[in-house]
Amino acid sequence: MVNRDLDLVALERKARLAQHEDGLAEILAGVLSASFAAWMLTDRGAWGAIVPALAVVALARVRRWLRYPRVGYMRPSSLWWPGQGRMWAVITVGSVIALCALCFITARHGATVVTDAMMAGFLVAAAVLAFAVAEAMTGLARWYAYAGALAVAAVAAHFAGLSIIYCLLIAGGLLIVWGLLLMVRFIRKYPVLSESAPASGYGNDAGGEQ
Amino acid sequence: MSTPGEPNDLRSQALEIDRVVHEPARYLIMACLYVVESADFVFLLQQTGLTRGNLSSHLAKLEQAEYVAIDKQFVERIPRTLLRLTPVGRAALIAYRQRMQRLLEGPG
């Protein structure tokens, strides 16, 4: 039966999702969001450039140590990636909406007038678009939840008279904590299966050829 | 002379089934590799649920049939076995799926 009913699309999705359960993407998104907010608040270049760059390098190394020995390494296929079309659709639609919004604002307020509210709106829209792209790339629906939560928080902050920057800072902090929780769950769920590990722990039926 | 859909035709199609792909574990391995560019041994262990010995022996069979290319390398002194489906293996998997579908649908 398996020979007839094996769904290759579901198999591809399962393979891809296994690579994104460790919470590293959430931690990276959190660090980027928080460091961007810190940069806007303190005006120190280190927060805007050095911290994100260090985070990317550090998380790439952590991924090699954390993910590959547990769920293995795979290179996605350009032929078999149903999410690819969706990702480009999200980017295209998002860009068109952003352009339309820009044209609308420019026509209404003049080319040189950019208020704080507009800038905040752009920041939140960019963050929401980034989350939507992350969802399209990874196939994890929870990125839409992050985007929705951020949009709601931004609207709440606007009505409360708070700066949107704090919203990004808090969202970044929460994402980092959530990413760490996901990482702990991942470590508990997947034991190390590295190739150099002793074979006896995983069954020893060499020659079990049928 | 049998026409398509007749029992004789089905019999000949059944006899032409690729036995290398027909084994469920090997079919699963090939399907897992079909949807990715390449993957390592640990990834296949995780995805297929096979044991090390079983997976190794099936991979050896697939390599022998030239359906899977195996590339052993060291990444920071850690061994990594990268596997990918060859074009021959891809074609074999597609042909097998089509043939099985025709067979299971039957003459009706």
Short mmCIF file of C-alpha atoms in Angstrom, two decimals:
data_model
loop_
_atom_site.label_atom_id
_atom_site.label_comp_id
_atom_site.label_asym_id
_atom_site.label_seq_id
_atom_site.Cartn_x
_atom_site.Cartn_y
_atom_site.Cartn_z
CA MET A 1 0.00 0.00 0.00
CA VAL A 2 2.86 2.33 0.84
CA ASN A 3 4.08 1.90 -2.71
CA ARG A 4 0.89 3.32 -4.11
CA ASP A 5 -0.15 5.98 -1.65
CA LEU A 6 3.11 7.69 -0.71
CA ASP A 7 2.41 11.39 -1.08
CA LEU A 8 5.57 13.09 -2.29
CA VAL A 9 4.30 16.58 -1.48
CA ALA A 10 3.58 15.55 2.12
CA LEU A 11 6.97 13.87 2.27
CA GLU A 12 8.70 17.04 1.10
CA ARG A 13 6.77 19.07 3.66
CA LYS A 14 7.70 16.68 6.46
CA ALA A 15 11.36 16.83 5.42
CA ARG A 16 11.34 20.61 5.33
CA LEU A 17 9.46 21.06 8.61
CA ALA A 18 11.92 18.81 10.43
CA GLN A 19 14.58 21.38 9.63
CA HIS A 20 12.71 24.21 11.31
CA GLU A 21 11.64 22.78 14.63
CA ASP A 22 14.67 23.89 16.59
CA GLY A 23 13.58 27.49 17.17
CA LEU A 24 16.73 28.99 15.63
CA ALA A 25 14.72 30.98 13.08
CA GLU A 26 12.63 32.48 15.90
CA ILE A 27 15.74 33.38 17.86
CA LEU A 28 17.29 35.00 14.78
CA ALA A 29 14.10 36.95 14.03
CA GLY A 30 13.96 38.03 17.68
CA VAL A 31 17.57 39.18 17.70
CA LEU A 32 17.10 41.10 14.45
CA SER A 33 13.93 42.76 15.68
CA ALA A 34 15.32 43.64 19.13
CA SER A 35 18.67 44.87 17.81
CA PHE A 36 16.92 47.01 15.20
CA ALA A 37 14.75 48.53 17.93
CA ALA A 38 17.81 49.06 20.16
CA TRP A 39 19.57 50.76 17.27
CA MET A 40 16.62 53.10 16.72
CA LEU A 41 16.44 53.90 20.45
CA THR A 42 20.17 54.35 21.16
CA ASP A 43 21.42 55.40 17.71
CA ARG A 44 24.45 53.15 18.16
CA GLY A 45 25.61 51.53 14.96
CA ALA A 46 26.70 48.36 16.75
CA TRP A 47 23.07 47.41 17.38
CA GLY A 48 22.12 47.95 13.80
CA ALA A 49 24.97 46.08 12.12
CA ILE A 50 27.40 44.21 14.36
CA VAL A 51 24.92 42.43 16.62
CA PRO A 52 22.76 41.07 13.74
CA ALA A 53 25.88 39.96 11.83
CA LEU A 54 27.27 38.20 14.93
CA ALA A 55 23.88 36.59 15.55
CA VAL A 56 23.75 35.19 12.01
CA VAL A 57 27.27 33.71 12.30
CA ALA A 58 26.67 32.33 15.81
CA LEU A 59 23.34 30.74 14.91
CA ALA A 60 24.85 29.14 11.80
CA ARG A 61 27.40 27.44 14.04
CA VAL A 62 24.77 26.46 16.62
CA ARG A 63 22.69 24.95 13.81
CA ARG A 64 25.59 22.72 12.81
CA TRP A 65 25.97 21.54 16.38
CA LEU A 66 22.28 21.33 17.27
CA ARG A 67 20.29 20.42 14.17
CA TYR A 68 22.40 18.21 11.93
CA PRO A 69 23.31 15.52 14.50
CA ARG A 70 19.62 15.21 15.42
CA VAL A 71 17.51 15.53 12.29
CA GLY A 72 20.27 15.45 9.72
CA TYR A 73 21.20 17.70 6.88
CA MET A 74 19.28 18.13 3.68
CA ARG A 75 19.53 20.53 0.78
CA PRO A 76 16.08 21.47 -0.52
CA SER A 77 15.42 20.72 -4.13
CA SER A 78 14.70 23.52 -6.52
CA LEU A 79 12.46 21.10 -8.41
CA TRP A 80 10.49 20.04 -5.35
CA TRP A 81 9.70 23.07 -3.30
CA PRO A 82 6.00 23.92 -3.41
CA GLY A 83 6.63 26.82 -1.00
CA GLN A 84 8.87 28.58 -3.47
CA GLY A 85 6.00 29.81 -5.63
CA ARG A 86 4.11 30.95 -2.54
CA MET A 87 7.16 32.81 -1.23
CA TRP A 88 7.50 34.79 -4.45
CA ALA A 89 3.75 35.44 -4.43
CA VAL A 90 3.99 36.87 -0.90
CA ILE A 91 6.99 39.02 -1.83
CA THR A 92 5.29 40.29 -5.00
CA VAL A 93 1.95 41.04 -3.36
CA GLY A 94 3.68 42.65 -0.36
CA SER A 95 5.84 44.82 -2.60
CA VAL A 96 2.87 45.91 -4.70
CA ILE A 97 0.89 46.82 -1.57
CA ALA A 98 3.89 48.74 -0.19
CA LEU A 99 4.30 50.63 -3.48
CA CYS A 100 0.59 51.48 -3.62
CA ALA A 101 0.71 52.68 -0.01
CA LEU A 102 3.76 54.80 -0.78
CA CYS A 103 2.07 56.34 -3.84
CA PHE A 104 -1.08 57.02 -1.82
CA ILE A 105 0.82 58.67 1.02
CA THR A 106 2.95 60.70 -1.37
CA ALA A 107 -0.10 61.91 -3.29
CA ARG A 108 -1.89 62.86 -0.11
CA HIS A 109 0.87 64.45 1.96
CA GLY A 110 3.49 65.46 -0.57
CA ALA A 111 6.76 63.74 -1.38
CA THR A 112 8.84 65.17 1.44
CA VAL A 113 6.49 64.73 4.39
CA VAL A 114 7.03 61.52 6.33
CA THR A 115 5.47 61.55 9.76
CA ASP A 116 6.43 59.32 12.67
CA ALA A 117 3.19 57.43 12.29
CA MET A 118 3.99 56.69 8.63
CA MET A 119 7.48 55.52 9.52
CA ALA A 120 6.08 53.30 12.26
CA GLY A 121 3.55 51.92 9.81
CA PHE A 122 6.30 51.11 7.33
CA LEU A 123 8.38 49.39 10.01
CA VAL A 124 5.52 47.20 11.15
CA ALA A 125 4.49 46.44 7.55
CA ALA A 126 8.07 45.43 6.75
CA ALA A 127 8.22 43.17 9.82
CA VAL A 128 4.85 41.58 8.98
CA LEU A 129 5.98 41.03 5.38
CA ALA A 130 9.22 39.46 6.62
CA PHE A 131 7.23 37.07 8.82
CA ALA A 132 4.95 36.18 5.90
CA VAL A 133 7.99 35.43 3.75
CA ALA A 134 9.39 33.30 6.58
CA GLU A 135 6.12 31.35 6.63
CA ALA A 136 6.22 30.83 2.89
CA MET A 137 9.84 29.65 3.10
CA THR A 138 9.48 27.33 6.04
CA GLY A 139 5.85 26.25 5.73
CA LEU A 140 5.33 26.90 9.44
CA ALA A 141 1.98 28.59 9.98
CA ARG A 142 3.10 30.01 13.32
CA TRP A 143 4.93 32.81 11.45
CA TYR A 144 1.52 34.18 10.50
CA ALA A 145 0.60 34.16 14.19
CA TYR A 146 3.77 36.15 14.97
CA ALA A 147 2.91 38.63 12.21
CA GLY A 148 -0.65 38.96 13.49
CA ALA A 149 0.50 39.43 17.09
CA LEU A 150 2.97 42.09 16.01
CA ALA A 151 0.34 43.97 14.01
CA VAL A 152 -2.11 43.87 16.94
CA ALA A 153 0.62 45.03 19.36
CA ALA A 154 1.54 47.88 16.99
CA VAL A 155 -2.06 49.08 16.79
CA ALA A 156 -2.41 48.80 20.58
CA ALA A 157 0.83 50.75 21.08
CA HIS A 158 -0.37 53.43 18.66
CA PHE A 159 -3.63 53.92 20.57
CA ALA A 160 -1.80 53.84 23.90
CA GLY A 161 0.50 56.60 22.66
CA LEU A 162 3.65 54.42 22.85
CA SER A 163 6.41 54.26 20.30
CA ILE A 164 6.28 51.39 17.83
CA ILE A 165 9.98 50.87 18.50
CA TYR A 166 9.18 49.49 21.95
CA CYS A 167 6.74 47.16 20.29
CA LEU A 168 9.55 45.75 18.10
CA LEU A 169 11.86 45.52 21.12
CA ILE A 170 9.34 43.57 23.20
CA ALA A 171 8.38 41.38 20.23
CA GLY A 172 12.08 40.59 19.70
CA GLY A 173 12.54 39.65 23.34
CA LEU A 174 9.45 37.43 23.31
CA LEU A 175 10.57 35.73 20.10
CA ILE A 176 13.97 34.96 21.62
CA VAL A 177 12.35 33.41 24.71
CA TRP A 178 9.90 31.44 22.53
CA GLY A 179 12.75 30.28 20.30
CA LEU A 180 14.67 29.02 23.35
CA LEU A 181 11.60 27.10 24.53
CA LEU A 182 11.26 25.53 21.07
CA MET A 183 14.94 24.63 21.18
CA VAL A 184 14.55 22.86 24.52
CA ARG A 185 11.58 20.91 23.12
CA PHE A 186 13.58 20.03 20.02
CA ILE A 187 16.51 18.72 22.07
CA ARG A 188 14.20 16.59 24.19
CA LYS A 189 12.26 15.31 21.18
CA TYR A 190 15.21 14.36 18.97
CA PRO A 191 18.16 12.48 20.43
CA VAL A 192 21.55 12.76 18.79
CA LEU A 193 21.77 10.41 15.79
CA SER A 194 25.12 11.55 14.41
CA GLU A 195 26.94 9.20 12.06
CA SER A 196 29.83 8.81 14.47
CA ALA A 197 27.51 7.65 17.29
CA PRO A 198 27.68 3.96 18.21
CA ALA A 199 25.34 1.86 16.13
CA SER A 200 24.23 -0.37 18.98
CA GLY A 201 21.86 2.25 20.35
CA TYR A 202 19.79 2.34 17.18
CA GLY A 203 19.31 -1.27 16.34
CA ASN A 204 21.92 -3.54 14.89
CA ASP A 205 20.33 -5.53 12.17
CA ALA A 206 22.94 -5.13 9.49
CA GLY A 207 22.13 -7.49 6.72
CA GLY A 208 18.43 -7.16 7.34
CA GLU A 209 17.99 -7.06 3.62
CA GLN A 210 14.76 -8.32 2.23
CA MET B 1 -1.55 -10.50 -29.19
CA SER B 2 -2.81 -8.67 -26.12
CA THR B 3 -4.12 -5.14 -26.14
CA PRO B 4 -3.58 -2.67 -23.28
CA GLY B 5 -5.88 -3.40 -20.36
CA GLU B 6 -6.07 -7.14 -21.02
CA PRO B 7 -4.85 -9.65 -18.39
CA ASN B 8 -1.81 -10.60 -20.48
CA ASP B 9 -0.79 -6.99 -20.72
CA LEU B 10 -1.17 -6.60 -16.96
CA ARG B 11 0.90 -9.72 -16.41
CA SER B 12 3.71 -8.41 -18.57
CA GLN B 13 3.57 -5.07 -16.79
CA ALA B 14 3.71 -6.80 -13.42
CA LEU B 15 6.74 -8.76 -14.52
CA GLU B 16 8.45 -5.59 -15.66
CA ILE B 17 8.22 -3.99 -12.23
CA ASP B 18 11.58 -2.74 -11.01
CA ARG B 19 12.38 -5.03 -8.08
CA VAL B 20 14.99 -2.67 -6.71
CA VAL B 21 12.38 0.06 -6.20
CA HIS B 22 9.56 -2.34 -5.30
CA GLU B 23 10.92 -3.10 -1.83
CA PRO B 24 9.01 -0.71 0.51
CA ALA B 25 12.04 0.49 2.47
CA ARG B 26 13.99 1.24 -0.70
CA TYR B 27 10.98 2.94 -2.21
CA LEU B 28 10.71 5.12 0.89
CA ILE B 29 14.41 5.99 0.74
CA MET B 30 14.13 6.91 -2.93
CA ALA B 31 11.01 8.98 -2.31
CA CYS B 32 12.74 10.83 0.53
CA LEU B 33 15.68 11.59 -1.75
CA TYR B 34 13.41 12.49 -4.65
CA VAL B 35 11.98 15.51 -2.86
CA VAL B 36 15.36 16.94 -1.84
CA GLU B 37 18.53 17.88 -3.68
CA SER B 38 20.71 15.83 -1.35
CA ALA B 39 20.59 14.64 2.23
CA ASP B 40 22.84 12.97 4.74
CA PHE B 41 22.59 9.58 6.40
CA VAL B 42 21.14 10.98 9.64
CA PHE B 43 18.38 12.74 7.75
CA LEU B 44 17.35 9.49 6.09
CA LEU B 45 17.48 7.67 9.42
CA GLN B 46 15.13 10.24 10.87
CA GLN B 47 12.76 10.39 7.91
CA THR B 48 12.47 6.69 7.16
CA GLY B 49 12.58 5.31 10.69
CA LEU B 50 14.86 2.51 9.50
CA THR B 51 17.71 1.25 11.62
CA ARG B 52 21.31 1.99 10.73
CA GLY B 53 22.09 -1.47 9.45
CA ASN B 54 18.92 -1.71 7.43
CA LEU B 55 19.40 1.71 5.91
CA SER B 56 23.03 0.97 5.06
CA SER B 57 22.20 -2.29 3.33
CA HIS B 58 19.38 -0.76 1.32
CA LEU B 59 21.57 2.17 0.32
CA ALA B 60 24.23 -0.27 -0.84
CA LYS B 61 21.64 -1.94 -3.06
CA LEU B 62 20.49 1.37 -4.46
CA GLU B 63 24.07 2.45 -5.08
CA GLN B 64 24.76 -0.82 -6.84
CA ALA B 65 21.79 -0.18 -9.12
CA GLU B 66 23.17 3.34 -9.70
CA TYR B 67 19.98 4.90 -8.38
CA VAL B 68 21.70 6.67 -5.51
CA ALA B 69 25.05 8.45 -5.47
CA ILE B 70 26.89 8.33 -2.14
CA ASP B 71 29.49 10.92 -1.29
CA LYS B 72 31.41 10.50 1.95
CA GLN B 73 33.02 13.63 3.31
CA PHE B 74 34.28 15.14 6.54
CA VAL B 75 32.86 18.41 7.83
CA GLU B 76 35.06 19.71 10.65
CA ARG B 77 36.40 16.19 11.27
CA ILE B 78 32.88 14.80 11.57
CA PRO B 79 31.95 12.22 8.92
CA ARG B 80 29.00 13.09 6.74
CA THR B 81 27.54 10.79 4.11
CA LEU B 82 25.75 12.83 1.49
CA LEU B 83 23.25 11.01 -0.65
CA ARG B 84 21.38 12.05 -3.73
CA LEU B 85 19.18 10.39 -6.28
CA THR B 86 20.83 10.06 -9.68
CA PRO B 87 18.92 10.99 -12.86
CA VAL B 88 18.58 7.24 -13.50
CA GLY B 89 17.12 6.81 -10.01
CA ARG B 90 14.66 9.66 -10.53
CA ALA B 91 13.49 8.19 -13.80
CA ALA B 92 13.19 4.74 -12.21
CA LEU B 93 11.06 6.08 -9.37
CA ILE B 94 8.71 7.94 -11.71
CA ALA B 95 8.40 4.92 -14.01
CA TYR B 96 7.72 2.66 -11.03
CA ARG B 97 4.98 4.91 -9.67
CA GLN B 98 3.30 5.14 -13.05
CA ARG B 99 3.47 1.41 -13.62
CA MET B 100 2.10 0.64 -10.16
CA GLN B 101 -0.72 3.08 -10.64
CA ARG B 102 -1.69 1.45 -13.96
CA LEU B 103 -1.48 -2.00 -12.42
CA LEU B 104 -3.55 -1.15 -9.38
CA GLU B 105 -6.18 0.60 -11.45
CA GLY B 106 -6.54 -2.66 -13.35
CA PRO B 107 -8.14 -3.41 -16.68
CA GLY B 108 -11.44 -1.82 -15.68
#
